[in-house]
XYZ file of C-alpha atoms in Angstrom:
141
model
C 13.840 -17.724 18.381
C 14.862 -14.302 18.458
C 13.729 -11.608 16.094
C 14.746 -8.222 15.844
C 11.986 -5.630 13.955
C 12.869 -2.571 12.480
C 11.112 0.108 10.408
C 11.661 0.654 7.221
C 11.061 4.119 5.642
C 9.282 3.320 2.204
C 10.899 6.193 -0.070
C 9.608 7.201 -3.446
C 13.091 6.246 -5.589
C 12.558 2.680 -4.360
C 8.886 2.531 -6.383
C 8.374 0.823 -10.457
C 5.791 2.767 -12.810
C 4.007 0.259 -11.299
C 4.034 2.235 -7.613
C 5.323 -0.576 -6.159
C 8.392 -1.213 -4.611
C 10.968 -2.302 -7.225
C 11.759 -6.236 -5.779
C 15.288 -5.713 -5.627
C 15.381 -3.489 -2.968
C 13.767 -5.764 -0.372
C 17.071 -7.603 -0.799
C 18.182 -3.940 0.328
C 15.659 -3.713 3.239
C 16.925 -7.569 3.932
C 20.448 -6.763 4.484
C 19.430 -3.947 6.716
C 17.777 -6.363 8.752
C 20.270 -8.646 8.612
C 22.830 -5.849 10.141
C 20.762 -4.757 12.676
C 20.146 -8.123 13.794
C 23.968 -8.653 14.151
C 24.172 -5.152 16.076
C 21.434 -6.118 18.543
C 23.430 -9.497 19.393
C 25.817 -7.129 20.134
C 28.499 -7.864 17.226
C 29.277 -6.044 14.351
C 30.429 -6.245 10.846
C 32.986 -4.234 10.668
C 34.434 -5.669 13.393
C 34.823 -9.078 11.432
C 36.339 -7.657 8.105
C 38.960 -5.800 10.561
C 40.064 -9.615 10.860
C 40.386 -9.566 6.886
C 36.781 -12.184 6.696
C 33.936 -10.946 4.486
C 30.429 -12.471 4.941
C 28.804 -13.113 1.065
C 25.512 -14.148 0.114
C 25.211 -17.612 -1.291
C 21.803 -17.366 -1.908
C 18.434 -15.154 -1.781
C 14.977 -16.625 -1.676
C 11.944 -13.898 -1.652
C 8.135 -14.464 -1.496
C 6.049 -11.659 -2.719
C 2.760 -11.872 -0.980
C 1.423 -8.283 -1.273
C 2.740 -4.370 -2.643
C 4.451 -2.712 -0.756
C 3.261 1.007 -1.998
C 5.163 4.425 -1.298
C 3.926 5.858 1.892
C 3.533 2.860 3.676
C 4.664 2.216 6.970
C 7.115 -1.099 6.987
C 8.704 -2.994 9.323
C 11.336 -6.278 8.423
C 11.953 -8.442 11.288
C 14.751 -10.975 10.811
C 16.050 -13.853 12.673
C 18.388 -16.915 12.040
C 16.456 -19.555 10.245
C 18.938 -21.845 10.006
C 23.266 -22.012 11.009
C 25.453 -24.909 11.225
C 28.759 -23.123 12.336
C 29.950 -22.415 8.393
C 26.793 -20.841 7.227
C 24.075 -19.385 8.364
C 20.522 -18.403 6.976
C 18.668 -15.563 7.734
C 15.279 -15.508 7.669
C 12.986 -12.208 6.766
C 9.453 -10.864 6.653
C 8.447 -7.490 5.385
C 5.258 -6.630 7.142
C 2.576 -3.916 8.105
C 1.888 -1.984 10.888
C -1.137 -4.411 11.163
C 1.454 -7.025 11.649
C 0.216 -8.805 7.964
C 2.751 -9.796 5.693
C 3.969 -8.440 3.010
C 7.174 -10.271 1.773
C 9.059 -12.966 2.638
C 12.718 -14.332 2.244
C 16.137 -15.342 3.347
C 19.753 -15.307 2.557
C 22.450 -18.074 3.062
C 25.994 -16.608 4.165
C 29.608 -17.844 4.713
C 32.535 -16.193 6.306
C 35.489 -16.266 3.750
C 39.012 -14.988 3.552
C 38.626 -11.499 1.570
C 41.644 -12.448 -0.128
C 40.667 -15.706 -1.998
C 37.204 -16.580 -0.153
C 38.109 -19.511 1.175
C 35.744 -20.568 3.709
C 36.337 -19.844 7.573
C 33.848 -22.019 10.105
C 32.457 -18.770 12.068
C 31.943 -21.805 15.088
C 36.178 -22.047 15.031
C 37.133 -18.416 14.351
C 34.358 -16.138 15.844
C 32.922 -18.768 18.745
C 31.615 -14.805 20.483
C 29.832 -14.943 17.320
C 28.294 -18.680 17.178
C 27.832 -18.876 20.428
C 25.569 -15.912 20.454
C 23.850 -17.814 17.433
C 23.422 -20.323 19.677
C 21.571 -18.116 21.998
C 19.393 -16.522 19.335
C 17.970 -19.493 17.954
C 17.801 -20.958 21.203
C 15.398 -17.674 22.081
C 18.298 -16.682 24.703
C 18.893 -13.258 23.683
């Protein structure tokens, strides 16, 4: 399985009154990781959207292990957890410099036509994406 690791700068405005990163910001970090993961595969959301499709989130799960605070140096690791040609589940870990897991999560996506939100088979409509995803799962990327 292919993972992509991206540094995340913890900004002050991302913290709450307790001095820890506000929980919703992890979803933003997951999106950063997912976008970079896709770019690492040589693909682009922009090019996908030029074909009148978008990729909404169907489900999001976040599990908090240890707080992340302003000034911490962390990374988001992203990979494909599950893929069936239609739906993609991305896996994420927020880890610190020592490799300790702070947060884990997943997001489930499908691509849909932008004008009517009807699902589109990634496997059929974008075979290059399908091929790259399969290669990533098999660890060939």
